[in-house]
mmCIF file of C-alpha atoms in Angstrom:
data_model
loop_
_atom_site.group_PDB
_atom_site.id
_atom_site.type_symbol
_atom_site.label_atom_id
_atom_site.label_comp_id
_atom_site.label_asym_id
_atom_site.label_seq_id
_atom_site.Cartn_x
_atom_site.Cartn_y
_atom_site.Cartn_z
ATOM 1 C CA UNK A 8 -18.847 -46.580 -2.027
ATOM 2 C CA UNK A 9 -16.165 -44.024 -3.019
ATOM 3 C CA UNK A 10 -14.840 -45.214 -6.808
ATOM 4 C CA UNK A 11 -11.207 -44.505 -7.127
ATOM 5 C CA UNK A 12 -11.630 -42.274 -9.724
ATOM 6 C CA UNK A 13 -13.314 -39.969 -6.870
ATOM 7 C CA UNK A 14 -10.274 -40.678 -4.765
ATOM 8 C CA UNK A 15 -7.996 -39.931 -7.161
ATOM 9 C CA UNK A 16 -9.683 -36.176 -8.425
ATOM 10 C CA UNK A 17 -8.280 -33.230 -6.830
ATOM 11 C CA UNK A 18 -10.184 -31.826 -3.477
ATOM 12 C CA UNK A 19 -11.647 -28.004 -4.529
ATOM 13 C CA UNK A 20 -9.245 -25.752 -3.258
ATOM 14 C CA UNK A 21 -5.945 -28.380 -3.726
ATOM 15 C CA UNK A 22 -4.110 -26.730 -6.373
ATOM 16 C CA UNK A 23 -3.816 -23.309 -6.893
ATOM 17 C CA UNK A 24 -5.799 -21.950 -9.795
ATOM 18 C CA UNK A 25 -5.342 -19.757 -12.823
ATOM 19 C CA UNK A 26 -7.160 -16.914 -11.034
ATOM 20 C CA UNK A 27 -5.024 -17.612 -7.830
ATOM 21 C CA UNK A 28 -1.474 -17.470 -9.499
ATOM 22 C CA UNK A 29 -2.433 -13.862 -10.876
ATOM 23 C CA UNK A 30 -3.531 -13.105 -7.464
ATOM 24 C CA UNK A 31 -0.109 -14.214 -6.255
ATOM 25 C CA UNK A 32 1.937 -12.059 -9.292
ATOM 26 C CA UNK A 33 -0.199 -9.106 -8.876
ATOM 27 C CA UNK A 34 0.943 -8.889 -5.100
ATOM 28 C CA UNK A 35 4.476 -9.888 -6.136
ATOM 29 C CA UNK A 36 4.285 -6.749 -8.707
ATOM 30 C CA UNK A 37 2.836 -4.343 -5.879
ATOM 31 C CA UNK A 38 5.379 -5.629 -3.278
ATOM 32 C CA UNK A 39 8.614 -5.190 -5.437
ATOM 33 C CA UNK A 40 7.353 -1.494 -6.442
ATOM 34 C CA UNK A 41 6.493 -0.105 -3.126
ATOM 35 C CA UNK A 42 9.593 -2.426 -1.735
ATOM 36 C CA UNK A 43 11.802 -0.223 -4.286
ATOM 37 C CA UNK A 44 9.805 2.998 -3.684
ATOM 38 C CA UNK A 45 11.779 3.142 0.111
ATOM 39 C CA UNK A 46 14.982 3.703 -1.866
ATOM 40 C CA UNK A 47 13.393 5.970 -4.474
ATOM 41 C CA UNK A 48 12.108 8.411 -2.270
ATOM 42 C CA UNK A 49 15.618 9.081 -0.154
ATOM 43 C CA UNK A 50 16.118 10.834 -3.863
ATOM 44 C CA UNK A 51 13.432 13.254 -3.207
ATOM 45 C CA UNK A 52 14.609 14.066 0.539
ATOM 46 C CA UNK A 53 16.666 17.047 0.659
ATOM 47 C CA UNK A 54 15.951 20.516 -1.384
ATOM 48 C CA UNK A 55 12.605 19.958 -2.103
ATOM 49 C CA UNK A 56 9.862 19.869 1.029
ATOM 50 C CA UNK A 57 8.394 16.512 1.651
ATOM 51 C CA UNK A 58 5.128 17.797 1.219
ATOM 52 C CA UNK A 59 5.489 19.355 -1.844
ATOM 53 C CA UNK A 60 7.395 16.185 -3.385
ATOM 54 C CA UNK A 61 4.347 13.958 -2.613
ATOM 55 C CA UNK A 62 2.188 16.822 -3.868
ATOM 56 C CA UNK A 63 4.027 16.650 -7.197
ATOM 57 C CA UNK A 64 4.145 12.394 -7.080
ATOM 58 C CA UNK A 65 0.078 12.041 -7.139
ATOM 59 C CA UNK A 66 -0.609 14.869 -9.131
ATOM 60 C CA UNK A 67 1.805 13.826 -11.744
ATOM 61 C CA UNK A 68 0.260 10.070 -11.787
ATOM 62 C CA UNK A 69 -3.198 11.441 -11.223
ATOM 63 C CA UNK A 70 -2.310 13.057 -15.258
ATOM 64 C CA UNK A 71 -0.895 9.864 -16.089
ATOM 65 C CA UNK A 72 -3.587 7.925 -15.059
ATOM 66 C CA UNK A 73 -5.968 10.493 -16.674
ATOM 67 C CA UNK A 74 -4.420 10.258 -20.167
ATOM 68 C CA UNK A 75 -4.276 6.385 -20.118
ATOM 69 C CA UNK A 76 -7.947 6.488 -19.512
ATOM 70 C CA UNK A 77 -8.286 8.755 -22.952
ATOM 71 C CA UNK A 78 -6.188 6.966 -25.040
ATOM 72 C CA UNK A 79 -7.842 3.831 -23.744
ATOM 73 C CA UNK A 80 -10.983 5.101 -24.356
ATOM 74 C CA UNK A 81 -12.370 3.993 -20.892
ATOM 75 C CA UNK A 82 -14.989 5.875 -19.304
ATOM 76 C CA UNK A 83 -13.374 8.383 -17.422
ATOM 77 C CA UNK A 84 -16.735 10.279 -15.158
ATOM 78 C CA UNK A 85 -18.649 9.492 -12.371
ATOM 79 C CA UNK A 86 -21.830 9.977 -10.744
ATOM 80 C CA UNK A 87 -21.962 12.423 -7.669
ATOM 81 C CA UNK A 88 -21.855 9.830 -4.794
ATOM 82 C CA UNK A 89 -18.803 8.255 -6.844
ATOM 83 C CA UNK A 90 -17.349 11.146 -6.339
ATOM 84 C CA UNK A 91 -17.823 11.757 -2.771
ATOM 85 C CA UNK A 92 -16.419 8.006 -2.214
ATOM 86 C CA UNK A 93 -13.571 9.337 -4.567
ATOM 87 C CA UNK A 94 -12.660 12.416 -2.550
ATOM 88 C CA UNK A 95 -12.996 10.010 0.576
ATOM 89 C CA UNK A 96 -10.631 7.949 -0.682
ATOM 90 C CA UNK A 97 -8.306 10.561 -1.900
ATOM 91 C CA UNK A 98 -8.083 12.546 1.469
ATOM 92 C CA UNK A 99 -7.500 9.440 3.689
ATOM 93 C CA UNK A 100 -5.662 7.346 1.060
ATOM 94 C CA UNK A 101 -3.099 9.855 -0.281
ATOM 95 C CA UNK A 102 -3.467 13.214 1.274
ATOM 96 C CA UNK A 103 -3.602 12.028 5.105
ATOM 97 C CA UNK A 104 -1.947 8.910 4.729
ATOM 98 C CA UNK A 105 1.000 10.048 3.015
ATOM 99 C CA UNK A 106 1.661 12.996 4.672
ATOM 100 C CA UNK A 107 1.851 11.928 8.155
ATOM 101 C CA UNK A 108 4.411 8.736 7.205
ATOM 102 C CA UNK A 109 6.691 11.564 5.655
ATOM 103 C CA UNK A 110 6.496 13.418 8.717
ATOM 104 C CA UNK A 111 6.355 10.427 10.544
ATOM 105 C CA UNK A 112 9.832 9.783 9.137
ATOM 106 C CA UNK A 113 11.229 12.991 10.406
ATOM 107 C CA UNK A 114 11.153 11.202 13.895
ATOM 108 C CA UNK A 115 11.460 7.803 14.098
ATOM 109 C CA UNK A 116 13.822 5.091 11.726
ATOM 110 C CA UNK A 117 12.091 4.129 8.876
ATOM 111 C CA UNK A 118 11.471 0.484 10.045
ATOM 112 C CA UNK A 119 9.243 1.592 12.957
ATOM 113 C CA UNK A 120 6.889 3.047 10.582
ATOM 114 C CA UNK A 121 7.276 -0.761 8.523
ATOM 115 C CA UNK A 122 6.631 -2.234 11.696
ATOM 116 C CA UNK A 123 3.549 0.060 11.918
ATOM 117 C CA UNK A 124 2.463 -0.059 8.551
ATOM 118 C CA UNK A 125 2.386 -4.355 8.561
ATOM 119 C CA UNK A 126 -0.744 -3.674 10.595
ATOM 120 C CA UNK A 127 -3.011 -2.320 7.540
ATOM 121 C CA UNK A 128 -4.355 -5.941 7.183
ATOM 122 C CA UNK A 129 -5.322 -6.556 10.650
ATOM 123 C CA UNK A 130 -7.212 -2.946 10.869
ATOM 124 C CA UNK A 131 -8.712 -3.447 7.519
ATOM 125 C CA UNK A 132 -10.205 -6.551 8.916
ATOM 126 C CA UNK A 133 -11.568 -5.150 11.711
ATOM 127 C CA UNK A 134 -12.608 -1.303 9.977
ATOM 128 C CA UNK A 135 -14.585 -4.035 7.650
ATOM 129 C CA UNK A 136 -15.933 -5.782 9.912
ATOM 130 C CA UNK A 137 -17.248 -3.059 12.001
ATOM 131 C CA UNK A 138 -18.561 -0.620 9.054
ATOM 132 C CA UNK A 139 -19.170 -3.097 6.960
ATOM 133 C CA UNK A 140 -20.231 -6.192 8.618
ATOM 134 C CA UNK A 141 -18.024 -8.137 6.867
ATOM 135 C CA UNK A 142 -16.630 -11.312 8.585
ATOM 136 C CA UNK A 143 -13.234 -12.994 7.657
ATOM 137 C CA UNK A 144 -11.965 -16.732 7.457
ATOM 138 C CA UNK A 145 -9.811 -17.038 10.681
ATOM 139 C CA UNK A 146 -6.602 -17.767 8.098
ATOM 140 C CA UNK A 147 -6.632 -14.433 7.458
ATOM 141 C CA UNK A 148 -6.658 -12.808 11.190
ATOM 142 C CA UNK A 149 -3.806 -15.376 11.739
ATOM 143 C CA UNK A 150 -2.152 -14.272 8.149
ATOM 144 C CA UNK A 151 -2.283 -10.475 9.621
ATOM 145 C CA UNK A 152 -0.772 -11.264 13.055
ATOM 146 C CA UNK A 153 2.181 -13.528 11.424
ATOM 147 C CA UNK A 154 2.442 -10.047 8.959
ATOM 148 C CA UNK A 155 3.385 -7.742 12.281
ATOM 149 C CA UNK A 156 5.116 -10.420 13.798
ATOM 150 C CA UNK A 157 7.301 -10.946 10.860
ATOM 151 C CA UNK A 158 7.897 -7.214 10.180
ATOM 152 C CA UNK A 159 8.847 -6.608 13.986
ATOM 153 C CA UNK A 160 11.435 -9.683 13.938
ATOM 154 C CA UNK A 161 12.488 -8.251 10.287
ATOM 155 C CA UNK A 162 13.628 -5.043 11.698
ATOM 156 C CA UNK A 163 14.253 -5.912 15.125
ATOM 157 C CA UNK A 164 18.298 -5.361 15.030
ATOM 158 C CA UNK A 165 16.921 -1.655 13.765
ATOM 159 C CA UNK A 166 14.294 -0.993 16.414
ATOM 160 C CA UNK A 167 16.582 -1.871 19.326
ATOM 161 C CA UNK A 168 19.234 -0.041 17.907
ATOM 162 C CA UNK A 169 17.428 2.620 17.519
ATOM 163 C CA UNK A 170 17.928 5.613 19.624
ATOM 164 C CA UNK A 171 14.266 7.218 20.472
ATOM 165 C CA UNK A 172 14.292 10.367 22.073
ATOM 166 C CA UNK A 173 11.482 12.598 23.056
ATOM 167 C CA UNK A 174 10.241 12.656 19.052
ATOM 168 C CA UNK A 175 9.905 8.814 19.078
ATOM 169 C CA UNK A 176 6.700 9.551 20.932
ATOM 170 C CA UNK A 177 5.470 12.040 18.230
ATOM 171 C CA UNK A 178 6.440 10.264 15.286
ATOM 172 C CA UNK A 179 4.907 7.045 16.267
ATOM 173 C CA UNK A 180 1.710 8.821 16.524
ATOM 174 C CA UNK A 181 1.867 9.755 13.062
ATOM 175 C CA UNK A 182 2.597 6.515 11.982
ATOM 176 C CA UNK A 183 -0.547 5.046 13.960
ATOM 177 C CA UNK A 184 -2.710 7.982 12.118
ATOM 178 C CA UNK A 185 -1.063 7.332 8.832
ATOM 179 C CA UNK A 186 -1.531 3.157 8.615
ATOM 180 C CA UNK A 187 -5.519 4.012 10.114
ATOM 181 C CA UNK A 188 -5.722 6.796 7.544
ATOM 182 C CA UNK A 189 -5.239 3.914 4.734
ATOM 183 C CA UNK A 190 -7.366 1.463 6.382
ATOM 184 C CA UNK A 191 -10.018 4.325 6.106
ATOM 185 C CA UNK A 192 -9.099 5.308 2.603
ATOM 186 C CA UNK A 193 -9.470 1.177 2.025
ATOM 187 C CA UNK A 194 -13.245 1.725 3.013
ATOM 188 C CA UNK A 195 -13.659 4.256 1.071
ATOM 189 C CA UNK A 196 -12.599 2.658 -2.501
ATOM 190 C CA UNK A 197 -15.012 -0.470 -1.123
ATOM 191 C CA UNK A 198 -17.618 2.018 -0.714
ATOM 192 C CA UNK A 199 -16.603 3.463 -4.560
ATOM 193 C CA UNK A 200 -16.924 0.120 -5.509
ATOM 194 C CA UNK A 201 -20.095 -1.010 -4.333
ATOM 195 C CA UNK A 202 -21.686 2.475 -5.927
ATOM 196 C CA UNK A 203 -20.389 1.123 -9.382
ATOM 197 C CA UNK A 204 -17.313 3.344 -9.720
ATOM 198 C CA UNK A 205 -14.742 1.888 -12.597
ATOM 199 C CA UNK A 206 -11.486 0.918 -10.874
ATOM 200 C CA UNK A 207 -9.488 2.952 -13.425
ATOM 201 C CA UNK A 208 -11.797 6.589 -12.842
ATOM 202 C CA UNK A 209 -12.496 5.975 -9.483
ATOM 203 C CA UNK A 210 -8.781 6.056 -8.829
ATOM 204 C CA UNK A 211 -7.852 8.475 -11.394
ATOM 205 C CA UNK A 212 -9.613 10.853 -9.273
ATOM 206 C CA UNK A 213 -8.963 9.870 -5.910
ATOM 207 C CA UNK A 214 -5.299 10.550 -6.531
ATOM 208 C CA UNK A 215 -6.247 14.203 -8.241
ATOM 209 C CA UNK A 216 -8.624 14.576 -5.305
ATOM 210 C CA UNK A 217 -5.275 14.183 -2.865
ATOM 211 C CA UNK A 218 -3.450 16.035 -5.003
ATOM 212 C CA UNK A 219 -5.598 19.271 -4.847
ATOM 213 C CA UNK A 220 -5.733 18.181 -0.729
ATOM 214 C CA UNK A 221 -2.091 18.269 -0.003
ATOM 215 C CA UNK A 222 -1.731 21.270 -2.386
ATOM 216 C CA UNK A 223 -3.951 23.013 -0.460
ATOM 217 C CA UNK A 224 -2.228 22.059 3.151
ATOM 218 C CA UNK A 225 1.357 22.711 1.702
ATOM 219 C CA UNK A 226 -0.005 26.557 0.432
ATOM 220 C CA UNK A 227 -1.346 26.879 4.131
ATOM 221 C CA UNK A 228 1.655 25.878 6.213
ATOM 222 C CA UNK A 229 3.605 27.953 3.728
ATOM 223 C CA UNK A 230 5.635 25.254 1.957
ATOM 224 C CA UNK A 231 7.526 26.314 -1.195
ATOM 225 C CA UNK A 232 6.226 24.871 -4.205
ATOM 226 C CA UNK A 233 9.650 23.477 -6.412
ATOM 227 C CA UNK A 234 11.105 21.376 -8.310
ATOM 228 C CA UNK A 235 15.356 20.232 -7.841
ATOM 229 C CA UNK A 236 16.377 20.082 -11.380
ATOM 230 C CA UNK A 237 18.541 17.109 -10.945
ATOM 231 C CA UNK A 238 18.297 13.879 -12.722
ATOM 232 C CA UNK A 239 18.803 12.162 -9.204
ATOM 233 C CA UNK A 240 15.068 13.873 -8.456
ATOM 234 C CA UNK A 241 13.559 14.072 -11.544
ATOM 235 C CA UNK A 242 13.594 10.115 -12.564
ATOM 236 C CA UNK A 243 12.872 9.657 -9.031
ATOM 237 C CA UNK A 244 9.462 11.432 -9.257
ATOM 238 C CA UNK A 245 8.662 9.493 -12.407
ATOM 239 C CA UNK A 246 8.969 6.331 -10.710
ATOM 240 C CA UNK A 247 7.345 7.295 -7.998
ATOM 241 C CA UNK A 248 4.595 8.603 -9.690
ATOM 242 C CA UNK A 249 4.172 6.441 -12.705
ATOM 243 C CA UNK A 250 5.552 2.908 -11.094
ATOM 244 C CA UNK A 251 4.846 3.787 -7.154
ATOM 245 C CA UNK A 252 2.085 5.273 -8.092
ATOM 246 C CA UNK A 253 -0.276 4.644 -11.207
ATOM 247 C CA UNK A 254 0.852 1.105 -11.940
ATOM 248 C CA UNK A 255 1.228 0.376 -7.674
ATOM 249 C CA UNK A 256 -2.163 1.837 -6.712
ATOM 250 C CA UNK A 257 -4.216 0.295 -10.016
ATOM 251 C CA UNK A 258 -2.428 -3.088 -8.926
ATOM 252 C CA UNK A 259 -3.261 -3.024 -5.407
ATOM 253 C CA UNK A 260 -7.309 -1.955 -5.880
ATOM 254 C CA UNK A 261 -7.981 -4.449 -8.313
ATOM 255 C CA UNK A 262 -6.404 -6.960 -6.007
ATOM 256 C CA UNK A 263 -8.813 -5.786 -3.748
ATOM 257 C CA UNK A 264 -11.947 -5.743 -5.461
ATOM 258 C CA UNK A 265 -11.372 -9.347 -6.963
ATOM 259 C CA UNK A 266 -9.515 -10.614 -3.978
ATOM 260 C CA UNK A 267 -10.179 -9.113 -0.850
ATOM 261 C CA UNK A 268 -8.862 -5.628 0.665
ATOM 262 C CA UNK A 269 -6.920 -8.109 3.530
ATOM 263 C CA UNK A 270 -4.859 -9.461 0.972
ATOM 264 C CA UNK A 271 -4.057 -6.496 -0.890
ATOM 265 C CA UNK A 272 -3.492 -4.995 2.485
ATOM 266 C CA UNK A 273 -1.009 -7.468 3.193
ATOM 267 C CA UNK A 274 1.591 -6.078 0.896
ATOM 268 C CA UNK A 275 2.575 -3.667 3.310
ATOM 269 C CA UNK A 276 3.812 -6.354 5.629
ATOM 270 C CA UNK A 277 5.670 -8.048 2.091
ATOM 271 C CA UNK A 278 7.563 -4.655 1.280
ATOM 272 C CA UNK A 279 9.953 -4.217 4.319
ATOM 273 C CA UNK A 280 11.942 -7.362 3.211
ATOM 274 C CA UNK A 281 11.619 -5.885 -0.263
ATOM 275 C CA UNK A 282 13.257 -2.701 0.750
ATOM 276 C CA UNK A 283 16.014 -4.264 2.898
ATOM 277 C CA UNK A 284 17.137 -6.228 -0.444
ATOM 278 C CA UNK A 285 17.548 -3.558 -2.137
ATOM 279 C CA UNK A 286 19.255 -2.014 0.838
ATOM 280 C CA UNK A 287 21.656 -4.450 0.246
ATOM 281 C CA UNK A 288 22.034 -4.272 -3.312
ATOM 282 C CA UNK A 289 22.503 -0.465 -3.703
ATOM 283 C CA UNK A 290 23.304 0.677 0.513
ATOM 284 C CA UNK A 291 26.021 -2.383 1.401
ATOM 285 C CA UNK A 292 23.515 -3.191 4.074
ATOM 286 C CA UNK A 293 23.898 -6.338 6.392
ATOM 287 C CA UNK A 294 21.128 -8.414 8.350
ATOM 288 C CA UNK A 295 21.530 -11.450 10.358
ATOM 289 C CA UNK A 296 19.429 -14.719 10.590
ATOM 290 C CA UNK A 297 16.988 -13.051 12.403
ATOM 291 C CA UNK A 298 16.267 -10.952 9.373
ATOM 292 C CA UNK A 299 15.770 -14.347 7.588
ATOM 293 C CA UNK A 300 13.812 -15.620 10.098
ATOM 294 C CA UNK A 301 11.433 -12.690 10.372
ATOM 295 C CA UNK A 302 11.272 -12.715 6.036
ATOM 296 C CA UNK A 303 10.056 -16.707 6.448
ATOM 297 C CA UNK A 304 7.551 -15.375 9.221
ATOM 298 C CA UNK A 305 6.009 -12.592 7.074
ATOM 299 C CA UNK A 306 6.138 -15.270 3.565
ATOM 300 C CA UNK A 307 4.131 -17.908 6.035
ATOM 301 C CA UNK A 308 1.818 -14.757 6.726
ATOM 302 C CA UNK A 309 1.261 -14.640 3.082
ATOM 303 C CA UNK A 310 0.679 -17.977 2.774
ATOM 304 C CA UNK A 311 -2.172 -17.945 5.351
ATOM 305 C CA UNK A 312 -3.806 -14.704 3.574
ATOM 306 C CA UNK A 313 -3.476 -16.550 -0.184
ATOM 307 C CA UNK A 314 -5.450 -19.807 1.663
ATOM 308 C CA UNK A 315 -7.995 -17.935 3.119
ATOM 309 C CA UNK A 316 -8.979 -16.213 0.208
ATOM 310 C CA UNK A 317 -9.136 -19.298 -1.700
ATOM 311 C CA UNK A 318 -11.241 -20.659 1.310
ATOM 312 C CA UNK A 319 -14.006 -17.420 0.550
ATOM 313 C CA UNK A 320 -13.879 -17.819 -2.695
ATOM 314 C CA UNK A 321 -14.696 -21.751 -2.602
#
């Protein structure tokens, strides 16, 4: 017979934990960064080639990054295959990735990229489970498809306002090869960590890995290497690069290496309603109830993703 002392205890899983709750403010942290970084880098459009901008952002926080891990006195190498996962990750994370959503951006409004982007949890998901054999609680295939739902609702005033012209095509693509380029770059840090690379390092030089990538594609399609010597650009880059970037990125993999790449993946389907606050805030935007509706969509996603990581880890 059950005593009611039994029926009275908390069920495992019931209330959210201590490890949960940082789980929760680590995404929060990620979310409001990258949500901010939309408006941050419409400071670096303009003079200075996209290319080259993003080419300054990662190497910048790849020094950053580098001379935290000094002063910290963390270890800072890593063993050859390390490296190779590194580069991996640094070519398909930040080189590939990031290049085609700036061109991407040339073509299409920036919400159809969001829209695209909201998908990085469902491919992870499946990338994982195909190269990895890695099978995930049902919660968080549901979580993923309430994340693109929400995002398209989000923006759907945008989309169907938008005017796509013979680009749209071409930009969408890029978006499509951007969002699979950082499911790929996902497998790759997985890969760094299962060969015993610190999160910190492994990072570290994945971003100076991109950074020498992008260098070399901007030098090759004859891009001029500058800098605008405007406040407007210059505090822009350093919170791109140290907030967006070092901070962001460091966030984001140890969510994923404590709590799943899914969940971490999720916060691209959490910054579009980010970004459209501060849209608000600093552009005098205006969104409707679907807007709302589309925001409680993508938070119910979340909810579903936060569950079913609780459910793995039980």
């Amino acid at each position: 017979m059950t005593s009611v002392t039994e029926k009275l205890a908390p069920r495992p899983g019931s209330t959210l934990t201590r490890a949960t709750l940082i789980s929760i403010g680590a995404v929060a942290l990620c979310a409001v960064i990258w949500g901010t970084t939309w408006y941050g880098i419409t400071w670096q459009l303009g003079v200075v080639e996209p290319i080259v901008s993003v080419t300054w952002r990662f190497g910048l926080a790849a020094l950053v990054l580098f001379a935290g891990i000094a002063l910290a006195r963390r270890p800072m190498g890593l063993t050859r295959r390390q490296h190779l996962e590194a580069a991996g990750q640094g070519a398909f994370t930040f080189a590939v990735s990031y290049a085609f959503t700036y061109q991407s951006e040339q073509h299409v409004p920036s919400a159809i990229v969001a829209v695209i982007f909201a998908a990085l949890a469902f491919l992870n998901l499946s990338l994982f489970r195909v190269a990895a054999s890695q099978k995930a609680h049902a919660l968080s295939w549901a979580g993923a498809a309430l994340g693109v739902v929400g995002v398209a609702v989000l923006s759907g005033s945008e989309l169907l306002s938008a005017r796509l012209g013979p680009q749209a095509a071409l930009g969408i693509g890029f978006a499509v090869i951007a969002v699979t380029s950082s499911a790929f770059g996902n497998l790759f840090a997985w890969r760094a960590q299962k060969a015993g690379a610190p999160l910190l390092a492994s990072t570290a030089w994945a971003m100076a890995y991109g950074t020498g990538m992008l260098a070399i594609y901007g030098v090759a399609t004859g891009a001029e290497f500058r800098i605008e010597p405007t406040a407007g650009y210059l505090i822009s880059l350093t919170y791109l690069a140290v907030l967006g970037s070092v901070v962001a990125f460091v966030v984001y993999f140890w969510i994923a290496r404590t709590r799943g790449y899914a969940l971490a993946s999720y916060i691209s389907a959490l910054t579009p309603p980010i970004a459209m606050l501060v849209s608000v805030t600093f552009e005098n935007a205006r969104f409707g109830i679907w807007a709302l509706v589309g925001l409680a969509v993508v938070i119910a996603g979340q909810a579903l993703m936060i569950r079913a990581a609780r459910a793995k880890a039980a």
